[in-house]
Amino acid sequence: MLQIYNTLTRQKEIFKPIHPGKISMYVCGITVYDYCHIGHARTSIAFDVIARFLRSQGWDLNFVHNITDIDDKIIRRANELGEKFDALTKRFIDAMHEDERALGILPPSIEPRATEFIGPIIEIVETLIQKGHAYAAKNGDVYYRVTSFDGYGNLSNKNIDELLAGARIEVDEIKEDARDFVLWKAAKPGEPSWPSPWGEGRPGWHIECSAMAKKCCGDQLDIHGGGADLQFPHHENEIAQSEAANGHSYVNYWMHVAPLRVDGEKMSKSLGNFFTIRDVLEKYHPEVVRFFLITSHYRSPINYSEDSLVEARAGLERFYAALREYVAVPAAELSAISGSQYYAAFVDAMNDDFNTRVALATMYDLVRELNSCEAGSEKATQLASELKALGSILGIFRFDPTEFLQSGAGDQISADEVNALVAERIQAKKDKNYARADEIRKQLTANKIVIEDAKDGTTQWRRE
């Protein structure tokens, strides 16, 4: 039975869908003014795994992952580069998709963009004004009246009165209350804009998700997710907007992915520890990065470091080494392994708030039994097939085992050079030139190449 930790209630709850057998899941995506960073990868991979698992269990999932393609940061960056805002966003959306493909992230069911939903955004703003939850200010902006919504602050556990102390009072007192937030921004000269009842302008950040979620999923969502940093103010504001406009609850289960830190510190360009996905993939295999990001539970903070990636590679190598002899074996159909102890334990772990850490521990248990079996036996083949099936749910084992084990990045000895040295070593051993064979082994070891001699005389190699 699926249980999900609900950020709103701060406890695990048994999942009950709005519609039997169906799940609507809306996840906040990125604002596309730059390349995606490793923190974005953590959130995207977490929800990719969740989507894969839900579908593997027979759920009819409508997974919506939005894109913010109009925003102050986008306008500022486009002006800096002398580029049209839509050309800038297209370039970074294409780059985002390229990064996602490299990391094995599947496309969502729907990927809406804010600029495609201007009409629905205006409709919600009009409804909020009519109901007394919003007002048009004298400068052409439209603001949400925070004090009109009783539940404001419940998601982030903030007291609405305490928020006033930290709120910034707008110049000329444009807002009724410093806590009020913008729904529609009046256009400034040279900015992209759209016509509205309040004049030319563009949507505020928060309102776009209320509109996209409603159009793509309906008035009420099963699951809404994103990074933990979105709880306040973004998701808090979404709740206020949507529930005030629709007249009923907005989301049944709120899910938030814990932050990623770099060497124990918050990732920041000013600290010089800011890494785009592209930066990371220049040094590490994409599946090592994915594996690293799923080794911790999505609600647990995770620390990005060189040691963490090395450890992740070693863990993934254990799986690939076990699968190397079973390249031709297909992943098992889940119905065929439904009675397996490993599959049952894996599903139990994932049903417990998507606990990938425990799920992976189950897979390591499976590998231990696989490695204890006679190579190529029927039992070993069945276990290898099951391991591949479980891996597919987590989005791993996408590569040929030998290819992965021999892969590397950076200034390392190439695969062709290694193969040439391995061939020379084999010949040296045949010629009983053991001194040269040992010399080659030492040379390869110095280059972090592990030589594995089999009993039948064949030799395989992998990188450390």
PDB file of N, CA, C and O in Angstrom, residues 225-254:
ATOM      1  N   GLY A 225       4.646  18.620  -6.473  1.00  0.00           N
ATOM      2  CA  GLY A 225       5.993  18.519  -5.939  1.00  0.00           C
ATOM      3  C   GLY A 225       6.937  19.569  -6.478  1.00  0.00           C
ATOM      4  O   GLY A 225       6.605  20.372  -7.353  1.00  0.00           O
ATOM      5  N   GLY A 226       8.153  19.523  -5.935  1.00  0.00           N
ATOM      6  CA  GLY A 226       9.221  20.426  -6.338  1.00  0.00           C
ATOM      7  C   GLY A 226      10.323  20.399  -5.311  1.00  0.00           C
ATOM      8  O   GLY A 226      10.322  19.582  -4.381  1.00  0.00           O
ATOM      9  N   GLY A 227      11.271  21.296  -5.471  1.00  0.00           N
ATOM     10  CA  GLY A 227      12.346  21.401  -4.498  1.00  0.00           C
ATOM     11  C   GLY A 227      11.850  21.990  -3.184  1.00  0.00           C
ATOM     12  O   GLY A 227      10.858  22.728  -3.149  1.00  0.00           O
ATOM     13  N   ALA A 228      12.551  21.659  -2.098  1.00  0.00           N
ATOM     14  CA  ALA A 228      12.140  22.141  -0.776  1.00  0.00           C
ATOM     15  C   ALA A 228      12.143  23.656  -0.698  1.00  0.00           C
ATOM     16  O   ALA A 228      11.376  24.246   0.070  1.00  0.00           O
ATOM     17  N   ASP A 229      12.974  24.316  -1.492  1.00  0.00           N
ATOM     18  CA  ASP A 229      13.048  25.779  -1.466  1.00  0.00           C
ATOM     19  C   ASP A 229      11.790  26.440  -2.025  1.00  0.00           C
ATOM     20  O   ASP A 229      11.601  27.655  -1.862  1.00  0.00           O
ATOM     21  N   LEU A 230      10.906  25.661  -2.652  1.00  0.00           N
ATOM     22  CA  LEU A 230       9.687  26.222  -3.230  1.00  0.00           C
ATOM     23  C   LEU A 230       8.512  26.254  -2.255  1.00  0.00           C
ATOM     24  O   LEU A 230       7.471  26.828  -2.571  1.00  0.00           O
ATOM     25  N   GLN A 231       8.679  25.648  -1.075  1.00  0.00           N
ATOM     26  CA  GLN A 231       7.567  25.629  -0.118  1.00  0.00           C
ATOM     27  C   GLN A 231       7.054  27.030   0.166  1.00  0.00           C
ATOM     28  O   GLN A 231       5.854  27.278   0.180  1.00  0.00           O
ATOM     29  N   PHE A 232       7.996  27.942   0.412  1.00  0.00           N
ATOM     30  CA  PHE A 232       7.628  29.345   0.626  1.00  0.00           C
ATOM     31  C   PHE A 232       8.584  30.228  -0.166  1.00  0.00           C
ATOM     32  O   PHE A 232       9.788  30.023  -0.122  1.00  0.00           O
ATOM     33  N   PRO A 233       8.058  31.187  -0.920  1.00  0.00           N
ATOM     34  CA  PRO A 233       6.629  31.538  -0.997  1.00  0.00           C
ATOM     35  C   PRO A 233       5.857  30.856  -2.132  1.00  0.00           C
ATOM     36  O   PRO A 233       4.640  30.941  -2.173  1.00  0.00           O
ATOM     37  N   HIS A 234       6.556  30.174  -3.040  1.00  0.00           N
ATOM     38  CA  HIS A 234       5.895  29.753  -4.282  1.00  0.00           C
ATOM     39  C   HIS A 234       4.695  28.839  -4.046  1.00  0.00           C
ATOM     40  O   HIS A 234       3.578  29.139  -4.485  1.00  0.00           O
ATOM     41  N   HIS A 235       4.915  27.724  -3.363  1.00  0.00           N
ATOM     42  CA  HIS A 235       3.809  26.783  -3.183  1.00  0.00           C
ATOM     43  C   HIS A 235       2.757  27.311  -2.203  1.00  0.00           C
ATOM     44  O   HIS A 235       1.568  27.010  -2.348  1.00  0.00           O
ATOM     45  N   GLU A 236       3.205  28.077  -1.232  1.00  0.00           N
ATOM     46  CA  GLU A 236       2.243  28.706  -0.324  1.00  0.00           C
ATOM     47  C   GLU A 236       1.308  29.626  -1.107  1.00  0.00           C
ATOM     48  O   GLU A 236       0.081  29.646  -0.891  1.00  0.00           O
ATOM     49  N   ASN A 237       1.871  30.370  -2.034  1.00  0.00           N
ATOM     50  CA  ASN A 237       1.073  31.291  -2.844  1.00  0.00           C
ATOM     51  C   ASN A 237       0.174  30.551  -3.828  1.00  0.00           C
ATOM     52  O   ASN A 237      -0.957  30.977  -4.091  1.00  0.00           O
ATOM     53  N   GLU A 238       0.675  29.445  -4.353  1.00  0.00           N
ATOM     54  CA  GLU A 238      -0.161  28.618  -5.236  1.00  0.00           C
ATOM     55  C   GLU A 238      -1.427  28.144  -4.523  1.00  0.00           C
ATOM     56  O   GLU A 238      -2.527  28.180  -5.073  1.00  0.00           O
ATOM     57  N   ILE A 239      -1.251  27.679  -3.304  1.00  0.00           N
ATOM     58  CA  ILE A 239      -2.405  27.205  -2.534  1.00  0.00           C
ATOM     59  C   ILE A 239      -3.413  28.334  -2.354  1.00  0.00           C
ATOM     60  O   ILE A 239      -4.621  28.161  -2.574  1.00  0.00           O
ATOM     61  N   ALA A 240      -2.924  29.489  -1.944  1.00  0.00           N
ATOM     62  CA  ALA A 240      -3.813  30.626  -1.702  1.00  0.00           C
ATOM     63  C   ALA A 240      -4.577  31.004  -2.969  1.00  0.00           C
ATOM     64  O   ALA A 240      -5.802  31.221  -2.934  1.00  0.00           O
ATOM     65  N   GLN A 241      -3.886  31.080  -4.080  1.00  0.00           N
ATOM     66  CA  GLN A 241      -4.518  31.451  -5.357  1.00  0.00           C
ATOM     67  C   GLN A 241      -5.562  30.428  -5.783  1.00  0.00           C
ATOM     68  O   GLN A 241      -6.709  30.769  -6.073  1.00  0.00           O
ATOM     69  N   SER A 242      -5.127  29.178  -5.848  1.00  0.00           N
ATOM     70  CA  SER A 242      -5.984  28.131  -6.409  1.00  0.00           C
ATOM     71  C   SER A 242      -7.193  27.853  -5.535  1.00  0.00           C
ATOM     72  O   SER A 242      -8.313  27.686  -6.036  1.00  0.00           O
ATOM     73  N   GLU A 243      -6.987  27.769  -4.233  1.00  0.00           N
ATOM     74  CA  GLU A 243      -8.118  27.453  -3.357  1.00  0.00           C
ATOM     75  C   GLU A 243      -9.098  28.620  -3.268  1.00  0.00           C
ATOM     76  O   GLU A 243     -10.321  28.408  -3.201  1.00  0.00           O
ATOM     77  N   ALA A 244      -8.598  29.851  -3.309  1.00  0.00           N
ATOM     78  CA  ALA A 244      -9.491  31.008  -3.298  1.00  0.00           C
ATOM     79  C   ALA A 244     -10.289  31.092  -4.592  1.00  0.00           C
ATOM     80  O   ALA A 244     -11.480  31.417  -4.594  1.00  0.00           O
ATOM     81  N   ALA A 245      -9.645  30.765  -5.714  1.00  0.00           N
ATOM     82  CA  ALA A 245     -10.321  30.844  -7.009  1.00  0.00           C
ATOM     83  C   ALA A 245     -11.303  29.693  -7.215  1.00  0.00           C
ATOM     84  O   ALA A 245     -12.423  29.888  -7.704  1.00  0.00           O
ATOM     85  N   ASN A 246     -10.895  28.480  -6.825  1.00  0.00           N
ATOM     86  CA  ASN A 246     -11.711  27.289  -7.102  1.00  0.00           C
ATOM     87  C   ASN A 246     -12.722  26.967  -6.002  1.00  0.00           C
ATOM     88  O   ASN A 246     -13.681  26.226  -6.235  1.00  0.00           O
ATOM     89  N   GLY A 247     -12.484  27.460  -4.815  1.00  0.00           N
ATOM     90  CA  GLY A 247     -13.431  27.236  -3.732  1.00  0.00           C
ATOM     91  C   GLY A 247     -13.303  25.901  -3.034  1.00  0.00           C
ATOM     92  O   GLY A 247     -14.203  25.492  -2.302  1.00  0.00           O
ATOM     93  N   HIS A 248     -12.196  25.198  -3.245  1.00  0.00           N
ATOM     94  CA  HIS A 248     -11.973  23.921  -2.550  1.00  0.00           C
ATOM     95  C   HIS A 248     -10.482  23.637  -2.478  1.00  0.00           C
ATOM     96  O   HIS A 248      -9.671  24.385  -3.043  1.00  0.00           O
ATOM     97  N   SER A 249     -10.108  22.539  -1.806  1.00  0.00           N
ATOM     98  CA  SER A 249      -8.687  22.221  -1.627  1.00  0.00           C
ATOM     99  C   SER A 249      -8.008  22.010  -2.969  1.00  0.00           C
ATOM    100  O   SER A 249      -8.616  21.577  -3.946  1.00  0.00           O
ATOM    101  N   TYR A 250      -6.721  22.305  -2.987  1.00  0.00           N
ATOM    102  CA  TYR A 250      -5.944  22.316  -4.234  1.00  0.00           C
ATOM    103  C   TYR A 250      -5.176  21.021  -4.452  1.00  0.00           C
ATOM    104  O   TYR A 250      -5.248  20.414  -5.528  1.00  0.00           O
ATOM    105  N   VAL A 251      -4.437  20.580  -3.430  1.00  0.00           N
ATOM    106  CA  VAL A 251      -3.537  19.428  -3.567  1.00  0.00           C
ATOM    107  C   VAL A 251      -3.743  18.483  -2.386  1.00  0.00           C
ATOM    108  O   VAL A 251      -3.818  18.921  -1.236  1.00  0.00           O
ATOM    109  N   ASN A 252      -3.795  17.186  -2.665  1.00  0.00           N
ATOM    110  CA  ASN A 252      -3.956  16.203  -1.588  1.00  0.00           C
ATOM    111  C   ASN A 252      -2.627  15.810  -0.942  1.00  0.00           C
ATOM    112  O   ASN A 252      -2.576  15.546   0.260  1.00  0.00           O
ATOM    113  N   TYR A 253      -1.541  15.747  -1.733  1.00  0.00           N
ATOM    114  CA  TYR A 253      -0.243  15.334  -1.202  1.00  0.00           C
ATOM    115  C   TYR A 253       0.843  16.268  -1.751  1.00  0.00           C
ATOM    116  O   TYR A 253       1.060  16.319  -2.965  1.00  0.00           O
ATOM    117  N   TRP A 254       1.497  16.968  -0.850  1.00  0.00           N
ATOM    118  CA  TRP A 254       2.617  17.834  -1.229  1.00  0.00           C
ATOM    119  C   TRP A 254       3.925  17.092  -0.990  1.00  0.00           C
ATOM    120  O   TRP A 254       4.141  16.540   0.090  1.00  0.00           O
TER     121      TRP A 254
END
